[in-house]
Coordinates of C-alpha atoms and ligand atoms in Angstrom, one line a residue:
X1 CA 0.0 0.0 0.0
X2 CA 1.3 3.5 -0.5
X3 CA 2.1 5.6 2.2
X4 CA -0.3 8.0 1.9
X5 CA 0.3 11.9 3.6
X6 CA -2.6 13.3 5.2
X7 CA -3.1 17.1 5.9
X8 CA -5.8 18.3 8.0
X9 CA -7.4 21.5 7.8
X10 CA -8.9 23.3 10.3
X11 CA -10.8 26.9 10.7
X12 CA -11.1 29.5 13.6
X13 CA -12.3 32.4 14.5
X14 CA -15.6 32.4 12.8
X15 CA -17.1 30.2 9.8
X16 CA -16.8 31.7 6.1
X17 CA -13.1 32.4 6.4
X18 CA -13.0 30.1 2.7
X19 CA -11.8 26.9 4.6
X20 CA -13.1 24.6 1.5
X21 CA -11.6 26.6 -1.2
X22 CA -8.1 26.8 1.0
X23 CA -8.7 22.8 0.9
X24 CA -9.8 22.9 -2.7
X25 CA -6.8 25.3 -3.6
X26 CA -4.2 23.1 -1.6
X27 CA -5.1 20.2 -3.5
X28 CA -4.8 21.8 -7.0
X29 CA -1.6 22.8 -5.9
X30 CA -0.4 19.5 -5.0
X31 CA -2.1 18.0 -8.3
X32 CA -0.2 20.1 -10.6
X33 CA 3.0 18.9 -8.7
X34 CA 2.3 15.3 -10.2
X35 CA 0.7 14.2 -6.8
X36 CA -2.1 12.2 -6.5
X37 CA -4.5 13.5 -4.2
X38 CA -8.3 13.1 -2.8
X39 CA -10.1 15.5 -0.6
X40 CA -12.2 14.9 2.7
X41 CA -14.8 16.8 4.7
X42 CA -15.7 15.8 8.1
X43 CA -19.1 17.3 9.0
X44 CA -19.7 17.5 13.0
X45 CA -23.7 18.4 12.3
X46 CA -25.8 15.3 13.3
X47 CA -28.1 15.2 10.2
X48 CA -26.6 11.7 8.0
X49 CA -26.5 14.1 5.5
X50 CA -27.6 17.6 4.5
X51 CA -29.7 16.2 1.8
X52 CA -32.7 17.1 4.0
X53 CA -31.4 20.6 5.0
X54 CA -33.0 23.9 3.5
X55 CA -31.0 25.7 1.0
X56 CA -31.1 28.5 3.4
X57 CA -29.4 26.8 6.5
X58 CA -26.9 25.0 4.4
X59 CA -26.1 26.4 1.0
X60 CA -26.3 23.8 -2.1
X61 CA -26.4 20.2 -1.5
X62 CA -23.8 18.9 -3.6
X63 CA -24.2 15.7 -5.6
X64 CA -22.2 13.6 -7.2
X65 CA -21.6 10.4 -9.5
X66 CA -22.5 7.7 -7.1
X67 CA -25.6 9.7 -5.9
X68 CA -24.6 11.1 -2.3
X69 CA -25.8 14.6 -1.3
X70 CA -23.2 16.0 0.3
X71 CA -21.7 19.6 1.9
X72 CA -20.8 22.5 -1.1
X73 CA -17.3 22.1 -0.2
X74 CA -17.0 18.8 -2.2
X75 CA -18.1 21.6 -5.1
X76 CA -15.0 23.1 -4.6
X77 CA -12.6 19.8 -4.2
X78 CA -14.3 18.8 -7.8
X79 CA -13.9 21.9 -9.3
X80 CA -10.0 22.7 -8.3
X81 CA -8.9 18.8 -8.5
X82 CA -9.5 15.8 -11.1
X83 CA -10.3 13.4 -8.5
X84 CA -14.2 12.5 -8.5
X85 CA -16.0 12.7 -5.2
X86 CA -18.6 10.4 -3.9
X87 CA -20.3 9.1 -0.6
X88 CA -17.0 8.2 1.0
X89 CA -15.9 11.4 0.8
X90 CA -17.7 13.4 3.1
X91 CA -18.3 12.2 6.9
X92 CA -20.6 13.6 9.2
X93 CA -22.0 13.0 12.9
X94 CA -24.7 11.8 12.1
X95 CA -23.4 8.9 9.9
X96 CA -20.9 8.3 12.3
X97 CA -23.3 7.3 15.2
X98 CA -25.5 5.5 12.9
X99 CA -22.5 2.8 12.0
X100 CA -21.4 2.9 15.7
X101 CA -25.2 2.2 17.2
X102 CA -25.9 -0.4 14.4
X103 CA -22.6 -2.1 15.0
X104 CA -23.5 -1.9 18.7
X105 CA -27.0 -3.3 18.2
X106 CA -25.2 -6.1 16.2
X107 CA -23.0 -7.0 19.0
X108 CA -19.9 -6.1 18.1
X109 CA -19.2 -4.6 20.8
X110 CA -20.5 -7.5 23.1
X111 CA -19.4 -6.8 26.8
X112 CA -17.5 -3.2 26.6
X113 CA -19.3 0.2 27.3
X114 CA -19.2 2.2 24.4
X115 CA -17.9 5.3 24.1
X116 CA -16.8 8.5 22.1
X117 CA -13.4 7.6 22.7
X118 CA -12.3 5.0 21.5
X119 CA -15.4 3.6 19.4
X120 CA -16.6 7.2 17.8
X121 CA -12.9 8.3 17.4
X122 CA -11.9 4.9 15.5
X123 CA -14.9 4.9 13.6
X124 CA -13.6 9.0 12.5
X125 CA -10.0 7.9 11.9
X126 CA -11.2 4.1 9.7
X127 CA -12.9 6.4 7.7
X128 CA -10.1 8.6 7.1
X129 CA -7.6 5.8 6.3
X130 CA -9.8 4.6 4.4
X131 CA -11.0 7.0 1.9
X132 CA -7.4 7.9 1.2
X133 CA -6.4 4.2 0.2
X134 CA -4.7 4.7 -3.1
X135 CA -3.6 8.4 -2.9
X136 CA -0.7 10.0 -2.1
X137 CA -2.0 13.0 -0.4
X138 CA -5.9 13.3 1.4
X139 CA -6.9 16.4 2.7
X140 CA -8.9 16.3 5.4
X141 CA -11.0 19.1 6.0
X142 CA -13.2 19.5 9.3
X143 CA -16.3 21.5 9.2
X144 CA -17.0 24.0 12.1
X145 CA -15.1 26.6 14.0
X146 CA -12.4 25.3 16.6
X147 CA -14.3 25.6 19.8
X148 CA -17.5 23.9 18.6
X149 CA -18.6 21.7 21.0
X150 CA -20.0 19.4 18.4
X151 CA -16.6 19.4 16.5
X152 CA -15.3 18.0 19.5
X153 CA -14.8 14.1 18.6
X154 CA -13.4 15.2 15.3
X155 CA -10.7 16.9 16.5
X156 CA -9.6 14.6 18.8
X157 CA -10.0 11.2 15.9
X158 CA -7.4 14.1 14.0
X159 CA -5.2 13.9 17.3
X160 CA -4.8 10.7 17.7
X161 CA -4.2 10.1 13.9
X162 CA -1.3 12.0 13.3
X163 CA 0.0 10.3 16.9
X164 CA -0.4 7.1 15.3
X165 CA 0.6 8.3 11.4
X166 CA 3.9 10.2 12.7
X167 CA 4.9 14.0 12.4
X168 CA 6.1 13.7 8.6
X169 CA 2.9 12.0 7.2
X170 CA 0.3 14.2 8.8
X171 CA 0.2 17.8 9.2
X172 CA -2.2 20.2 10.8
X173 CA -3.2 23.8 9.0
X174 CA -5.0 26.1 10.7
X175 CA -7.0 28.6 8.8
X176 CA -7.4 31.9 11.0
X177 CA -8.6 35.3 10.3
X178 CA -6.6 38.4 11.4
X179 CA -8.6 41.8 10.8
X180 CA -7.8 45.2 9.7
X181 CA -9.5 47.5 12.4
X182 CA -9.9 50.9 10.8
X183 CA -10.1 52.7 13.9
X184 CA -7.1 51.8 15.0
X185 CA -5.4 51.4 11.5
X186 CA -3.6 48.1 12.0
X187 CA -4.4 45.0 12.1
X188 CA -4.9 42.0 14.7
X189 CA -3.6 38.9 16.0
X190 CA -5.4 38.3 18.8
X191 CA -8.2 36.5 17.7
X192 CA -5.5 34.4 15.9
X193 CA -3.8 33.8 19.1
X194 CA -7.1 32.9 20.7
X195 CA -7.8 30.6 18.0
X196 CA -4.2 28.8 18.4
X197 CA -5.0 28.2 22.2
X198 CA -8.2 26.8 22.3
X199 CA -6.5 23.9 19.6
X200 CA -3.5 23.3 21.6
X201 CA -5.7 22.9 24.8
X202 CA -6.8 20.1 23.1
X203 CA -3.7 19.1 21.9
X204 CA -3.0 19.9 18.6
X205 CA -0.7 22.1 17.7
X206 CA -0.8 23.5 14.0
X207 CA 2.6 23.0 12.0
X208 CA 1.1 26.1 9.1
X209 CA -0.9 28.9 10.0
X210 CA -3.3 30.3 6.9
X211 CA -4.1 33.8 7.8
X212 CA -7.3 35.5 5.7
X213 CA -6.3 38.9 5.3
X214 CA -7.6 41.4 3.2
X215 CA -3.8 42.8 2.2
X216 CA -0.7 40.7 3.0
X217 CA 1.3 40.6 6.6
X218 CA 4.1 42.1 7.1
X219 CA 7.4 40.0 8.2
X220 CA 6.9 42.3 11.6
X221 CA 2.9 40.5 12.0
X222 CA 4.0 37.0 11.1
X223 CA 6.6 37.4 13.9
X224 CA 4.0 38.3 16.0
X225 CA 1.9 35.7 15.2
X226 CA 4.3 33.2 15.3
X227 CA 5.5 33.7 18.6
X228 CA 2.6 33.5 20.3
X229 CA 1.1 30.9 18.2
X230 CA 4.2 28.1 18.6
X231 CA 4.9 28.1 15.1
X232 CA 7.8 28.7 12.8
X233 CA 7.5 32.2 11.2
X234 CA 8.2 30.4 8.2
X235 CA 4.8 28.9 8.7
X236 CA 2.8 31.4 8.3
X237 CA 1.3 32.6 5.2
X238 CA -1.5 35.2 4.2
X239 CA -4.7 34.0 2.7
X240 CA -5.2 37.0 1.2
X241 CA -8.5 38.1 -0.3
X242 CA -9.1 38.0 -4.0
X243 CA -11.3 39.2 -6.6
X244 CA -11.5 35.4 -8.2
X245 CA -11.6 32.2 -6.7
X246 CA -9.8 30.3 -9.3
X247 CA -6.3 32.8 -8.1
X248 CA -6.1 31.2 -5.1
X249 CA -3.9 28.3 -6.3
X250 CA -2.0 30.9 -7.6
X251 CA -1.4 33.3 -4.4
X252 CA -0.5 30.1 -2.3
X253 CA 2.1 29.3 -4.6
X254 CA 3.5 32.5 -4.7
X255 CA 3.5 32.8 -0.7
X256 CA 5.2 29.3 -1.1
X257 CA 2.5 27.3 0.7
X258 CA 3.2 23.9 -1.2
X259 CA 6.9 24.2 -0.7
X260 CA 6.4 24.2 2.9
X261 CA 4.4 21.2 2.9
X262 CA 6.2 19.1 0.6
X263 CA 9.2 19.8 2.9
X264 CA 7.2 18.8 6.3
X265 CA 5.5 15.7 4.7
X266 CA 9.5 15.4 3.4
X267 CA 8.0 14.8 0.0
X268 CA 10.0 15.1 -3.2
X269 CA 7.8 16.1 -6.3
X270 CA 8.4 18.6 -9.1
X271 CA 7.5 21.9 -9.1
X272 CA 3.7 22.8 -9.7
X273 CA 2.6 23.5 -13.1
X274 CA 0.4 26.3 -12.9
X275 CA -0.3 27.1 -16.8
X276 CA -3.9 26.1 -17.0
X277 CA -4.6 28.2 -13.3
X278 CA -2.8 30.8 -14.9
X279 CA -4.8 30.8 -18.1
X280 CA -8.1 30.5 -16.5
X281 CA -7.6 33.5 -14.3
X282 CA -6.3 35.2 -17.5
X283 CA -9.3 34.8 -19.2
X284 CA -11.5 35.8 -16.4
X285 CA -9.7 39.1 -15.4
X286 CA -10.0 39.8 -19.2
X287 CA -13.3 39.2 -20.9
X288 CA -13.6 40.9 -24.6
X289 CA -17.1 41.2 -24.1
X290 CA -19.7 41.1 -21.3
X291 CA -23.2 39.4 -20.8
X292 CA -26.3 40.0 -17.9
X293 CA -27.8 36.2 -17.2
X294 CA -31.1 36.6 -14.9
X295 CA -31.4 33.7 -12.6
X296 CA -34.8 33.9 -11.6
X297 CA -35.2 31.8 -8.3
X298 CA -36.4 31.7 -4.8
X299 CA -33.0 31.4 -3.0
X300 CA -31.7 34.8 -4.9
X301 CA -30.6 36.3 -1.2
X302 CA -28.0 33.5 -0.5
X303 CA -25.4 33.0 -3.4
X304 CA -24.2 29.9 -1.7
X305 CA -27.6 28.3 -2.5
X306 CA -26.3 28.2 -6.3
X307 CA -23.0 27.5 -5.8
X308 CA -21.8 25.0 -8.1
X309 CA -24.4 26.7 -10.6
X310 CA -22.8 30.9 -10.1
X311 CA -19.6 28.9 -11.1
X312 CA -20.8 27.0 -14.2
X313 CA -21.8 30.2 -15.4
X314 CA -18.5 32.0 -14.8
X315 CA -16.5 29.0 -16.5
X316 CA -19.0 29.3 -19.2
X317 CA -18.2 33.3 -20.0
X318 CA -14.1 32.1 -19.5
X319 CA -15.2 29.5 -22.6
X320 CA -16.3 32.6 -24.4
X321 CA -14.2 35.4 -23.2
X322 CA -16.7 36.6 -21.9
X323 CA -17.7 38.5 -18.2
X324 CA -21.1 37.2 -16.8
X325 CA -22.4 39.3 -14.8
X326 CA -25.7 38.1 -12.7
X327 CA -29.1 39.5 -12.2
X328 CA -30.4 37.8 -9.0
X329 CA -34.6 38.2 -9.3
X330 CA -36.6 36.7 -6.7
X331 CA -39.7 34.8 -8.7
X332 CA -41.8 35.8 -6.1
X333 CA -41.6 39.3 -7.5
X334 CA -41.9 38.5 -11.2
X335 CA -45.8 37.1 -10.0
X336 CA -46.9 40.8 -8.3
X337 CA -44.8 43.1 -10.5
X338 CA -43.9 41.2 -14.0
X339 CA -41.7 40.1 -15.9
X340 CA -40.8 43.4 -17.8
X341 CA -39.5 45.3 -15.3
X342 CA -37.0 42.2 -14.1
X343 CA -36.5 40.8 -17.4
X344 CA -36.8 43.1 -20.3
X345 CA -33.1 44.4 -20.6
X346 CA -31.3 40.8 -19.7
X347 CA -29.2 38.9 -22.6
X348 CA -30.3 35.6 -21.1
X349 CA -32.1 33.7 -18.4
X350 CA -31.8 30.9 -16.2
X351 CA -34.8 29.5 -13.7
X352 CA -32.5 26.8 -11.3
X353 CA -33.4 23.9 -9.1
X354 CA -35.8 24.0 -6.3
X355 CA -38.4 22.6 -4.2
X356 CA -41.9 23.7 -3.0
X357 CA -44.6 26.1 -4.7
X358 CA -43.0 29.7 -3.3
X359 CA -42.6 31.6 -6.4
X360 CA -42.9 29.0 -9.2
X361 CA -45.8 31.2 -11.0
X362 CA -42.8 33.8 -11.8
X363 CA -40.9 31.1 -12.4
X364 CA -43.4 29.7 -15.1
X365 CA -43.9 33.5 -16.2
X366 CA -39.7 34.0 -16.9
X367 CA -40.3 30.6 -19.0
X368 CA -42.7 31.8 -21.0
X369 CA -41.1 35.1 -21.5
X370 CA -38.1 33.8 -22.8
X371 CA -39.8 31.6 -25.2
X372 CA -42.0 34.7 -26.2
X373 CA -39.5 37.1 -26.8
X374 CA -36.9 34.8 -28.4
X375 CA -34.5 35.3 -25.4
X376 CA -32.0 32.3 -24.7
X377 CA -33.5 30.3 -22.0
X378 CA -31.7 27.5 -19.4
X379 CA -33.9 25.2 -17.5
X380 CA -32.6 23.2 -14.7
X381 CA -34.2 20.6 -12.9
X382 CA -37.1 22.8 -12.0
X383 CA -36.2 25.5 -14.5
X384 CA -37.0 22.8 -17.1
X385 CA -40.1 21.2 -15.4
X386 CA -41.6 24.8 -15.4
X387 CA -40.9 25.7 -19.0
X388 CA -42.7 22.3 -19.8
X389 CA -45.9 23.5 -17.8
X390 CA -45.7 27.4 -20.1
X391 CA -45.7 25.0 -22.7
X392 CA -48.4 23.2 -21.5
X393 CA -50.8 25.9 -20.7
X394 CA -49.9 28.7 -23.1
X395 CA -49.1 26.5 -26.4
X396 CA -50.9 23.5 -25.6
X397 CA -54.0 25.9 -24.3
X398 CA -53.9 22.6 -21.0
X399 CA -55.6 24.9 -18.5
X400 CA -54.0 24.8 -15.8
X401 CA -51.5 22.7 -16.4
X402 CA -48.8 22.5 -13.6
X403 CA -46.5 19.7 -11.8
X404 CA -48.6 17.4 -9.2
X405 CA -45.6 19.1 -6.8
X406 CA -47.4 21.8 -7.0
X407 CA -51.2 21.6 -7.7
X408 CA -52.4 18.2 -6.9
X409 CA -55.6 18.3 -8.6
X410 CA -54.1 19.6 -11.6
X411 CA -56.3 18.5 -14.8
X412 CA -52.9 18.1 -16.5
X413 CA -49.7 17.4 -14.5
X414 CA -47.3 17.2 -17.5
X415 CA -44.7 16.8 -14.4
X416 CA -45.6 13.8 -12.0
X417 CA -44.2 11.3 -9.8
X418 CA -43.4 8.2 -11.1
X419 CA -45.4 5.2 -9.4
X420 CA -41.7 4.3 -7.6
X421 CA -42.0 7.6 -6.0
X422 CA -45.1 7.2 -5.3
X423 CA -44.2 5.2 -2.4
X424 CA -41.8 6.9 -1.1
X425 CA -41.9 7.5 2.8
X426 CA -38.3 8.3 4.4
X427 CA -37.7 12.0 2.2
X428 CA -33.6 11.1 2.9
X429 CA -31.9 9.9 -0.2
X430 CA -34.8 8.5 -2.2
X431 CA -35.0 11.1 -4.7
X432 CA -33.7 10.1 -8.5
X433 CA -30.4 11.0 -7.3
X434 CA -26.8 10.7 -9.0
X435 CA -25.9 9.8 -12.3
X436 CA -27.7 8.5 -15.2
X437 CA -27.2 8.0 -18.7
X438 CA -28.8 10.4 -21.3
X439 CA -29.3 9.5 -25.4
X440 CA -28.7 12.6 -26.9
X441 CA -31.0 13.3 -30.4
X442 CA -29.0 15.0 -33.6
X443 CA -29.9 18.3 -35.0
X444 CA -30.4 19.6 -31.1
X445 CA -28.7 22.0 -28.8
X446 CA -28.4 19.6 -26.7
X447 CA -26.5 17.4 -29.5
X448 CA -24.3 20.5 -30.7
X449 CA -23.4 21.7 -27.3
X450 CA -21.9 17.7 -26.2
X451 CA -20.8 16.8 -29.5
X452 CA -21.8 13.5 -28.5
X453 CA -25.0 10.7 -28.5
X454 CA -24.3 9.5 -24.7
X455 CA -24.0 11.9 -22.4
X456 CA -24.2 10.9 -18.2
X457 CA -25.4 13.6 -15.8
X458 CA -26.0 14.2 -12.4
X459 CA -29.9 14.1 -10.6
X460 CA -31.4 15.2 -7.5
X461 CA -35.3 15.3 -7.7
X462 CA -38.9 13.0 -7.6
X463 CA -41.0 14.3 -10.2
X464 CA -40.5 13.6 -14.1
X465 CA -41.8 14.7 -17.2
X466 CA -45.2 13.0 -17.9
X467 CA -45.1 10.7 -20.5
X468 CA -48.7 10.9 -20.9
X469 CA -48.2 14.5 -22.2
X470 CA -45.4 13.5 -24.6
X471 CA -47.6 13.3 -27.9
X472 CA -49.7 16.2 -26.8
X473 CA -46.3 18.2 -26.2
X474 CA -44.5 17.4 -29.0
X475 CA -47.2 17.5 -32.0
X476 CA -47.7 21.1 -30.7
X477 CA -43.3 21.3 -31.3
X478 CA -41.6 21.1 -28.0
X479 CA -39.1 18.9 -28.5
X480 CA -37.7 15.9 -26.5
X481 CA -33.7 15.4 -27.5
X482 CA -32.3 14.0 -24.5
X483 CA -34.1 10.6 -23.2
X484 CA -33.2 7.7 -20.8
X485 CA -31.4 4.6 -23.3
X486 CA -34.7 3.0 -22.5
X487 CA -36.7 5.4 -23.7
X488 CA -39.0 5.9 -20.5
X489 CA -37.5 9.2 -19.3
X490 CA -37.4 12.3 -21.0
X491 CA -34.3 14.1 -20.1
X492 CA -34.0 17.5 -21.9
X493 CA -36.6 19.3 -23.7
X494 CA -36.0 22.3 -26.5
X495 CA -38.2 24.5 -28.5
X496 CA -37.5 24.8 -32.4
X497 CA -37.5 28.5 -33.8
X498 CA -35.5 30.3 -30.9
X499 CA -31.7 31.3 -29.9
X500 CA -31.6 28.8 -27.8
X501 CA -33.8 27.2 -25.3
X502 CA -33.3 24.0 -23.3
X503 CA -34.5 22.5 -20.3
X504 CA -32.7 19.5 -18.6
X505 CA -33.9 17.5 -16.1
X506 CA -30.5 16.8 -14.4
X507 CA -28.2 19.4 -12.7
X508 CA -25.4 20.4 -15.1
X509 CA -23.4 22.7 -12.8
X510 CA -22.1 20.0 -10.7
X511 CA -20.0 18.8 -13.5
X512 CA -18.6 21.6 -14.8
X513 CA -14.9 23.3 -13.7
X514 CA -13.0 26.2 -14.9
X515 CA -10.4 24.3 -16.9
X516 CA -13.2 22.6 -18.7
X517 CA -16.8 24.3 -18.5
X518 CA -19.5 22.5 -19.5
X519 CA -21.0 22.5 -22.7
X520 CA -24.1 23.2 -22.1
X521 CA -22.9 26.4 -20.3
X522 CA -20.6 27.1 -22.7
X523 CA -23.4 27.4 -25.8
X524 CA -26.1 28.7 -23.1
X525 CA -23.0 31.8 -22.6
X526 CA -22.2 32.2 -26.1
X527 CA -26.2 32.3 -26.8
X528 CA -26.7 34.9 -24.7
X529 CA -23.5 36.9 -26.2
X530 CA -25.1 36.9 -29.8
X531 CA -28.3 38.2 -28.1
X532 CA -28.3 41.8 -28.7
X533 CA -31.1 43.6 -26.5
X534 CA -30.0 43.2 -23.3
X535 CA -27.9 45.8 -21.6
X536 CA -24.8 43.5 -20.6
X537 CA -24.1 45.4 -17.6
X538 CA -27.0 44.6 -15.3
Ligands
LIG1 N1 -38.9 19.9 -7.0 C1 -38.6 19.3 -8.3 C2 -38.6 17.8 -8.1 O1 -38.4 17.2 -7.1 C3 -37.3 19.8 -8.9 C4 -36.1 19.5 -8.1 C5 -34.9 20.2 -8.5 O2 -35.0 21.3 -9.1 N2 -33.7 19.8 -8.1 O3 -38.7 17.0 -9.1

């Protein structure tokens, strides 16, 4: 077996301080040295996973191949990295009890009292080992703010480990903020400091400080810092702030982050190629052109809701040289003041995933305006299930056509649940969820955007286009150019005689990265750059 390194991040201070991208960043680092490497996130919340969480407490549920809904963070690891990400890569509480109570009930245990340490701690650390098996490097990031109670067991599984691992195959990095205080025109170490002691009172002691910043320390700070800290001044570096995400990589590198812990994992490995980084961030700091995309949703006020989709949007202006810039419009608003005032100067527009009724009469009405007005239109998930009810009702003259989701006693639900779902009691996991294959149709967008006949792509919803409806639909010329191989599923729907409007029942985003944005973004961007009445700027 190789002797894999393991580096375990975690955050202080206060949550948002860009832990998962630091993780994400690390490992595309460590990737373009020639490294293999995975990423990890250890969740401490007690829900199995947050498939059942509102967009609002969480942010976007992730999903990936192998059909686990998972923390945003494995967004990240997916977008910076090669490596695919699946079930065993995210651990939380609640699945951790769960294995340790049915092992328990099984008798595994027979005769000993179980306990968080050692049962829930060995249960954290198999894990670990575990999901790393066949990698050189696994970055372990832990969810939470050092001082969590509920992080608690985590941090002492990540004790233990690098006890049992040894100092040069696992390392700890601390991410820590240090603020600018106007006032007083400097800026602070303290909570740094404070940060630093409450993880060595439980024993760990970082080897690398990460300090967000919003302008670089000075050698004078890091001193500071390290002094008080315990750590080699040589250890700490400035996260500082940037105006792109995908730079990251880039700033670490510079700061000499992956020299440092190639040297304490006393790896040897070339240096990092850093073209493609480089050439992404190129392209993004300068676009020829710009577009305005309105996403017309119901979780407009929290950007982390859309994650994975704000960032299949950006790679698809880098595809095109192209700036996106975003017009956020809450659906709700679209149903009391319309959609001129919201849409009528946009290039584009996107309706995303969701769940439950708030706002999906605006979300119907955006449809419809886009296929109206000839503007280019992306449906997702949702998106595409509501362009198939304007359809419906406004082509198809199906009164009150809607998804059974939403109207029940619909006299046409053209969206419905499948007789599988039908039965559906526990709401965890037991939607369509992960990949599935997809028969592309020639002479589509669809077909011109992939290139290709088979396409796979990732799902996370219960209702489906209603096969009852497909005749009705399609005489009347909505089009059905991405199915199940079998035939029974209708995966992507188009209109004929427009720019460029597609609906797909899958979630495209989670696929796409900056060094190779999807396709369907990709045309949906370069669509809305040949449209010509929008005002670009938002
Ligand atoms: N609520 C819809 C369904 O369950 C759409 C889900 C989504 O957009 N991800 O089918």
């Amino acid at each position: 077996m190789k002797n894999t390194k393991f580096i375990f991040i975690t955050g202080g201070v206060l949550s948002s301080l860009g832990k998962g991208l630091a993780a994400a960043s690390i490992g595309a680092l460590l990737e373009c040295c020639g490294l293999k490497v995975t990423n990890q996130k250890l969740d401490p919340y007690i829900n199995v996973d947050p498939g059942t969480m509102s967009p609002f407490q969480h942010g976007e549920v992730f999903v990936t191949d192998d059909g686990a809904e998972t923390d945003l963070d494995l967004g990240h690891y997916e977008r910076f990295t090669s490596t695919s990400m699946g079930k065993c890569n995210n651990l939380t509480t609640g699945q951790v009890y769960y294995s340790v109570i049915t092992k328990e009930r099984r008798g595994d245990y027979l005769g000993k009292t179980v306990q968080v340490i050692p049962h829930i701690t060995n249960e954290i650390k198999d894990f670990i080992y575990k999901t790393a098996e066949g990698y050189d490097v696994s970055i372990v990031e832990i969810g939470g703010t050092v001082g969590d109670i509920e992080s608690l067991p985590f941090l002492e599984a990540i004790r233990q480990f690098r006890n049992e691992a040894g100092k040069q195959n696992a390392i700890f990095i601390h991410l820590t903020w240090v603020p600018f205080i106007k006032t007083a025109g400097e800026v602070k170490t303290k909570p740094t400091q404070h940060s630093v002691k409450a993880l060595r009172e439980i024993g760990i002691q970082p080897d690398i400080l990460l300090c967000r910043t919003e302008n670089f320390l000075s050698e004078d700070i890091k001193a500071k810092i390290a002094l008080f800290c315990n750590v080699e001044v040589s250890s700490v570096f400035t996260a500082k702030d940037v105006s792109c995400i995908y730079e990251v990589p880039l700033v670490f590198h510079r700061e000499g982050l992956d020299a440092k812990i190639i040297e304490l994992l006393n790896m040897w490995t070339g240096r990092p190629r850093l073209e493609e980084w480089e050439d992404v961030v190129n392209k993004f700091h300068n676009p020829s052109r710009q577009v305005c995309v309105a996403v017309v949703g119901k979780y407009i006020n929290l950007t982390d809701s859309y994650k994975s989709l704000n960032e299949a949007l950006v790679h698809g202006g880098i595809a095109n040289n192209c700036r996106v810039n975003l017009k956020f419009v809450d659906s709700e608003k679209i149903e009391i003041e319309g959609t001129d005032k919201y849409l009528a100067d946009v290039d584009a527009i996107l309706v995303p995933g969701g769940f439950g009724d708030r706002g999906i009469e605006g979300m119907i009405m955006a449809a419809r305006y886009a296929r109206e007005n000839k503007i280019p239109y992306f449906g997702i998930c949702l998106g595409m299930q509501m362009a198939v009810v304007d359809y419906a009702r406004n082509v198809c003259g199906f009164k009150d056509a809607n998804s059974s989701e939403f109207n029940a006693k619909t006299p046409y639900p053209v969206i419905d649940l499948l007789p599988e779902q039908r039965k559906v009691k526990e709401k965890g996991a037991s939607m369509r969820l992960g990949a599935w294959p997809c028969a592309v149709e020639s002479n589509s967008f669809a077909h011109e955007a992939y290139g290709q006949k088979e396409i796979s792509e990732r799902h996370r919803h219960r209702y489906e286009f209603n096969n009852e409806y497909k005749k009705k639909l399609t005489d009347k010329g909505l089009r059905i150019t991405g199915i199940s191989p079998d035939g029974s599923l209708a995966e992507i729907v188009e209109i004929k005689d427009h720019p460029w409007f597609l609906g797909c029942q899958f979630h495209p985003e989670f696929k796409s990265k900056p060094t190779k944005p999807h396709p369907l973004f990709k045309k949906f961007i370069e669509a809305a750059s040949k449209n010509t009445r929008g005002k670009s700027g938002c």
